[in-house]
N, CA, C and O atoms as a DFTB+ gen file, in Angstrom:
336 C
 N C O
     1  1      -5.124     -32.539      71.181
     2  2      -5.552     -33.085      69.905
     3  2      -6.453     -32.077      69.181
     4  3      -6.364     -31.930      67.961
     5  1      -7.320     -31.382      69.931
     6  2      -8.220     -30.394      69.347
     7  2      -7.457     -29.236      68.726
     8  3      -7.834     -28.727      67.671
     9  1      -6.373     -28.820      69.391
    10  2      -5.553     -27.718      68.866
    11  2      -4.829     -28.120      67.597
    12  3      -4.684     -27.317      66.675
    13  1      -4.376     -29.364      67.550
    14  2      -3.679     -29.871      66.366
    15  2      -4.637     -29.934      65.185
    16  3      -4.267     -29.602      64.059
    17  1      -5.874     -30.362      65.446
    18  2      -6.896     -30.440      64.392
    19  2      -7.185     -29.048      63.856
    20  3      -7.300     -28.859      62.645
    21  1      -7.302     -28.078      64.743
    22  2      -7.595     -26.703      64.344
    23  2      -6.435     -26.147      63.511
    24  3      -6.664     -25.507      62.484
    25  1      -5.209     -26.384      63.941
    26  2      -4.030     -25.918      63.213
    27  2      -3.954     -26.582      61.844
    28  3      -3.626     -25.924      60.857
    29  1      -4.251     -27.863      61.771
    30  2      -4.240     -28.597      60.497
    31  2      -5.298     -28.028      59.558
    32  3      -5.037     -27.823      58.373
    33  1      -6.495     -27.773      60.091
    34  2      -7.570     -27.201      59.268
    35  2      -7.172     -25.825      58.727
    36  3      -7.456     -25.503      57.573
    37  1      -6.521     -25.024      59.555
    38  2      -6.074     -23.692      59.117
    39  2      -5.030     -23.831      58.014
    40  3      -5.081     -23.120      57.010
    41  1      -4.075     -24.755      58.205
    42  2      -3.035     -24.973      57.198
    43  2      -3.630     -25.466      55.873
    44  3      -3.227     -25.017      54.799
    45  1      -4.585     -26.386      55.959
    46  2      -5.236     -26.896      54.749
    47  2      -5.958     -25.754      54.038
    48  3      -5.903     -25.654      52.812
    49  1      -6.625     -24.906      54.789
    50  2      -7.329     -23.759      54.222
    51  2      -6.341     -22.798      53.554
    52  3      -6.583     -22.315      52.448
    53  1      -5.229     -22.530      54.238
    54  2      -4.203     -21.623      53.692
    55  2      -3.602     -22.205      52.412
    56  3      -3.406     -21.482      51.435
    57  1      -3.313     -23.497      52.415
    58  2      -2.745     -24.148      51.233
    59  2      -3.746     -24.098      50.082
    60  3      -3.355     -23.883      48.934
    61  1      -5.015     -24.292      50.369
    62  2      -6.057     -24.231      49.353
    63  2      -6.109     -22.831      48.729
    64  3      -6.237     -22.691      47.513
    65  1      -6.011     -21.811      49.562
    66  2      -6.019     -20.423      49.068
    67  2      -4.790     -20.172      48.194
    68  3      -4.891     -19.561      47.130
    69  1      -3.633     -20.648      48.651
    70  2      -2.397     -20.458      47.897
    71  2      -2.479     -21.171      46.549
    72  3      -2.046     -20.629      45.532
    73  1      -3.032     -22.381      46.538
    74  2      -3.180     -23.128      45.279
    75  2      -4.071     -22.353      44.307
    76  3      -3.772     -22.262      43.117
    77  1      -5.161     -21.798      44.821
    78  2      -6.078     -21.026      43.991
    79  2      -5.369     -19.796      43.425
    80  3      -5.524     -19.480      42.245
    81  1      -4.596     -19.102      44.257
    82  2      -3.886     -17.907      43.807
    83  2      -2.817     -18.254      42.777
    84  3      -2.616     -17.504      41.821
    85  1      -2.128     -19.383      42.960
    86  2      -1.134     -19.825      41.985
    87  2      -1.816     -20.135      40.657
    88  3      -1.292     -19.795      39.596
    89  1      -2.977     -20.775      40.711
    90  2      -3.724     -21.080      39.488
    91  2      -4.108     -19.789      38.771
    92  3      -3.964     -19.689      37.552
    93  1      -4.595     -18.802      39.521
    94  2      -4.949     -17.506      38.925
    95  2      -3.721     -16.836      38.314
    96  3      -3.795     -16.251      37.233
    97  1      -2.596     -16.926      39.013
    98  2      -1.350     -16.334      38.522
    99  2      -0.915     -17.012      37.221
   100  3      -0.464     -16.338      36.295
   101  1      -1.045     -18.318      37.144
   102  2      -0.704     -19.044      35.919
   103  2      -1.595     -18.594      34.762
   104  3      -1.115     -18.377      33.649
   105  1      -2.890     -18.455      35.031
   106  2      -3.816     -18.016      33.988
   107  2      -3.461     -16.610      33.517
   108  3      -3.453     -16.329      32.319
   109  1      -3.168     -15.731      34.475
   110  2      -2.792     -14.360      34.125
   111  2      -1.506     -14.355      33.306
   112  3      -1.390     -13.615      32.329
   113  1      -0.550     -15.174      33.702
   114  2       0.717     -15.272      32.975
   115  2       0.478     -15.778      31.552
   116  3       1.071     -15.263      30.604
   117  1      -0.373     -16.765      31.403
   118  2      -0.685     -17.287      30.069
   119  2      -1.362     -16.223      29.214
   120  3      -1.057     -16.080      28.030
   121  1      -2.288     -15.474      29.824
   122  2      -2.959     -14.398      29.087
   123  2      -1.953     -13.336      28.658
   124  3      -1.999     -12.854      27.526
   125  1      -1.054     -12.975      29.551
   126  2      -0.026     -11.989      29.214
   127  2       0.879     -12.506      28.109
   128  3       1.262     -11.755      27.212
   129  1       1.215     -13.768      28.170
   130  2       2.063     -14.373      27.136
   131  2       1.377     -14.263      25.769
   132  3       2.024     -13.946      24.771
   133  1       0.076     -14.522      25.729
   134  2      -0.663     -14.420      24.472
   135  2      -0.684     -12.981      23.965
   136  3      -0.515     -12.736      22.771
   137  1      -0.890     -12.034      24.875
   138  2      -0.906     -10.621      24.484
   139  2       0.456     -10.198      23.945
   140  3       0.538      -9.532      22.913
   141  1       1.521     -10.583      24.640
   142  2       2.874     -10.234      24.202
   143  2       3.158     -10.868      22.840
   144  3       3.738     -10.222      21.968
   145  1       2.759     -12.109      22.654
   146  2       2.969     -12.773      21.361
   147  2       2.219     -12.038      20.261
   148  3       2.740     -11.861      19.160
   149  1       0.994     -11.610      20.558
   150  2       0.236     -10.830      19.583
   151  2       0.921      -9.515      19.247
   152  3       0.954      -9.104      18.087
   153  1       1.467      -8.856      20.263
   154  2       2.183      -7.606      20.031
   155  2       3.439      -7.824      19.194
   156  3       3.744      -7.037      18.298
   157  1       4.160      -8.897      19.495
   158  2       5.371      -9.203      18.717
   159  2       5.002      -9.442      17.254
   160  3       5.682      -8.955      16.351
   161  1       3.930     -10.188      17.025
   162  2       3.483     -10.455      15.657
   163  2       3.100      -9.158      14.959
   164  3       3.449      -8.948      13.797
   165  1       2.382      -8.285      15.667
   166  2       1.968      -7.005      15.082
   167  2       3.173      -6.130      14.755
   168  3       3.213      -5.497      13.700
   169  1       4.151      -6.091      15.650
   170  2       5.356      -5.283      15.415
   171  2       6.145      -5.851      14.236
   172  3       6.651      -5.093      13.408
   173  1       6.254      -7.165      14.154
   174  2       6.939      -7.783      13.013
   175  2       6.248      -7.416      11.702
   176  3       6.906      -7.089      10.714
   177  1       4.921      -7.472      11.703
   178  2       4.149      -7.120      10.506
   179  2       4.375      -5.650      10.152
   180  3       4.567      -5.308       8.985
   181  1       4.352      -4.800      11.151
   182  2       4.568      -3.369      10.930
   183  2       5.967      -3.110      10.377
   184  3       6.133      -2.311       9.456
   185  1       6.969      -3.780      10.934
   186  2       8.343      -3.612      10.456
   187  2       8.470      -4.052       9.000
   188  3       9.146      -3.396       8.208
   189  1       7.821      -5.162       8.648
   190  2       7.864      -5.632       7.263
   191  2       7.178      -4.632       6.342
   192  3       7.677      -4.339       5.255
   193  1       6.041      -4.113       6.772
   194  2       5.313      -3.136       5.963
   195  2       6.152      -1.880       5.753
   196  3       6.202      -1.342       4.646
   197  1       6.809      -1.412       6.812
   198  2       7.661      -0.228       6.697
   199  2       8.812      -0.499       5.734
   200  3       9.150       0.357       4.916
   201  1       9.407      -1.669       5.822
   202  2      10.503      -2.017       4.924
   203  2      10.012      -2.074       3.478
   204  3      10.688      -1.587       2.573
   205  1       8.838      -2.668       3.259
   206  2       8.263      -2.724       1.913
   207  2       8.024      -1.315       1.377
   208  3       8.328      -1.030       0.219
   209  1       7.483      -0.435       2.216
   210  2       7.230       0.946       1.791
   211  2       8.531       1.679       1.489
   212  3       8.596       2.482       0.558
   213  1       9.565       1.401       2.276
   214  2      10.865       2.024       2.034
   215  2      11.402       1.617       0.663
   216  3      11.903       2.449      -0.092
   217  1      11.289       0.331       0.356
   218  2      11.748      -0.146      -0.952
   219  2      10.919       0.453      -2.087
   220  3      11.455       0.845      -3.123
   221  1       9.611       0.516      -1.875
   222  2       8.738       1.091      -2.899
   223  2       9.051       2.576      -3.101
   224  3       9.072       3.061      -4.233
   225  1       9.291       3.289      -2.011
   226  2       9.632       4.703      -2.101
   227  2      10.934       4.891      -2.879
   228  3      11.033       5.794      -3.710
   229  1      11.922       4.056      -2.618
   230  2      13.195       4.148      -3.332
   231  2      12.986       3.911      -4.827
   232  3      13.577       4.605      -5.654
   233  1      12.150       2.938      -5.173
   234  2      11.878       2.658      -6.589
   235  2      11.150       3.832      -7.237
   236  3      11.460       4.200      -8.370
   237  1      10.198       4.415      -6.539
   238  2       9.454       5.565      -7.071
   239  2      10.384       6.753      -7.254
   240  3      10.309       7.454      -8.263
   241  1      11.261       6.981      -6.280
   242  2      12.205       8.094      -6.378
   243  2      13.136       7.899      -7.571
   244  3      13.413       8.850      -8.301
   245  1      13.616       6.682      -7.771
   246  2      14.485       6.393      -8.910
   247  2      13.745       6.685     -10.217
   248  3      14.301       7.302     -11.126
   249  1      12.480       6.234     -10.307
   250  2      11.694       6.449     -11.522
   251  2      11.429       7.945     -11.731
   252  3      11.495       8.428     -12.862
   253  1      11.136       8.668     -10.675
   254  2      10.884      10.107     -10.782
   255  2      12.135      10.841     -11.270
   256  3      12.055      11.718     -12.131
   257  1      13.287      10.474     -10.711
   258  2      14.544      11.082     -11.159
   259  2      14.774      10.827     -12.649
   260  3      15.190      11.722     -13.384
   261  1      14.501       9.603     -13.083
   262  2      14.670       9.250     -14.503
   263  2      13.726      10.080     -15.374
   264  3      14.134      10.580     -16.422
   265  1      12.467      10.231     -14.949
   266  2      11.502      11.028     -15.712
   267  2      11.935      12.490     -15.778
   268  3      11.788      13.140     -16.814
   269  1      12.465      13.001     -14.679
   270  2      12.936      14.390     -14.687
   271  2      14.078      14.572     -15.687
   272  3      14.122      15.575     -16.400
   273  1      15.000      13.611     -15.745
   274  2      16.094      13.677     -16.719
   275  2      15.543      13.645     -18.146
   276  3      15.994      14.403     -19.005
   277  1      14.578      12.776     -18.395
   278  2      13.981      12.691     -19.727
   279  2      13.306      14.012     -20.110
   280  3      13.444      14.484     -21.239
   281  1      12.584      14.593     -19.171
   282  2      11.901      15.863     -19.458
   283  2      12.924      16.946     -19.788
   284  3      12.735      17.724     -20.724
   285  1      14.019      16.992     -19.007
   286  2      15.075      17.977     -19.281
   287  2      15.708      17.733     -20.652
   288  3      15.992      18.684     -21.380
   289  1      15.930      16.466     -21.008
   290  2      16.514      16.148     -22.313
   291  2      15.559      16.553     -23.438
   292  3      15.983      17.124     -24.443
   293  1      14.284      16.259     -23.264
   294  2      13.285      16.644     -24.271
   295  2      13.202      18.158     -24.411
   296  3      13.125      18.682     -25.522
   297  1      13.216      18.854     -23.286
   298  2      13.134      20.310     -23.318
   299  2      14.329      20.898     -24.072
   300  3      14.168      21.837     -24.851
   301  1      15.522      20.352     -23.844
   302  2      16.707      20.818     -24.564
   303  2      16.570      20.555     -26.063
   304  3      16.884      21.412     -26.889
   305  1      16.099      19.360     -26.396
   306  2      16.008      18.943     -27.785
   307  2      15.013      19.821     -28.578
   308  3      15.267      20.199     -29.722
   309  1      13.874      20.130     -27.930
   310  2      12.873      20.940     -28.632
   311  2      13.041      22.428     -28.305
   312  3      12.231      23.255     -28.725
   313  1      14.085      22.760     -27.563
   314  2      14.443      24.128     -27.225
   315  2      13.323      24.874     -26.501
   316  3      12.962      26.001     -26.838
   317  1      12.790      24.179     -25.481
   318  2      11.796      24.816     -24.603
   319  2      12.447      24.994     -23.256
   320  3      12.855      24.016     -22.630
   321  1      12.556      26.256     -22.787
   322  2      13.173      26.452     -21.484
   323  2      12.236      26.005     -20.360
   324  3      11.032      26.257     -20.400
   325  1      12.801      25.350     -19.377
   326  2      12.013      24.913     -18.213
   327  2      12.203      25.943     -17.091
   328  3      13.326      26.324     -16.764
   329  1      11.115      26.369     -16.530
   330  2      11.188      27.317     -15.435
   331  2      11.173      26.564     -14.126
   332  3      10.470      25.565     -13.979
   333  1      11.949      27.044     -13.179
   334  2      12.023      26.384     -11.871
   335  2      11.161      27.119     -10.882
   336  3      11.082      26.726      -9.718
């Protein structure tokens, strides 16, 4: 009976340790999940910002090309040679 009690106490102790470790693992997993979610949100924001900048750059390039054409047309009209 004494040996059975000792074995039971050891098993209860081991189960208690395992429960504690599982709880810690769950907390760590939850923390990692939050970090990953934050990273996903940051990457999504960065991707949107890059896309916005790409569109803005395209609009600026279009406007610059138009201004260059106007300058060339004006230079021809007033007969001023443009140097490259």
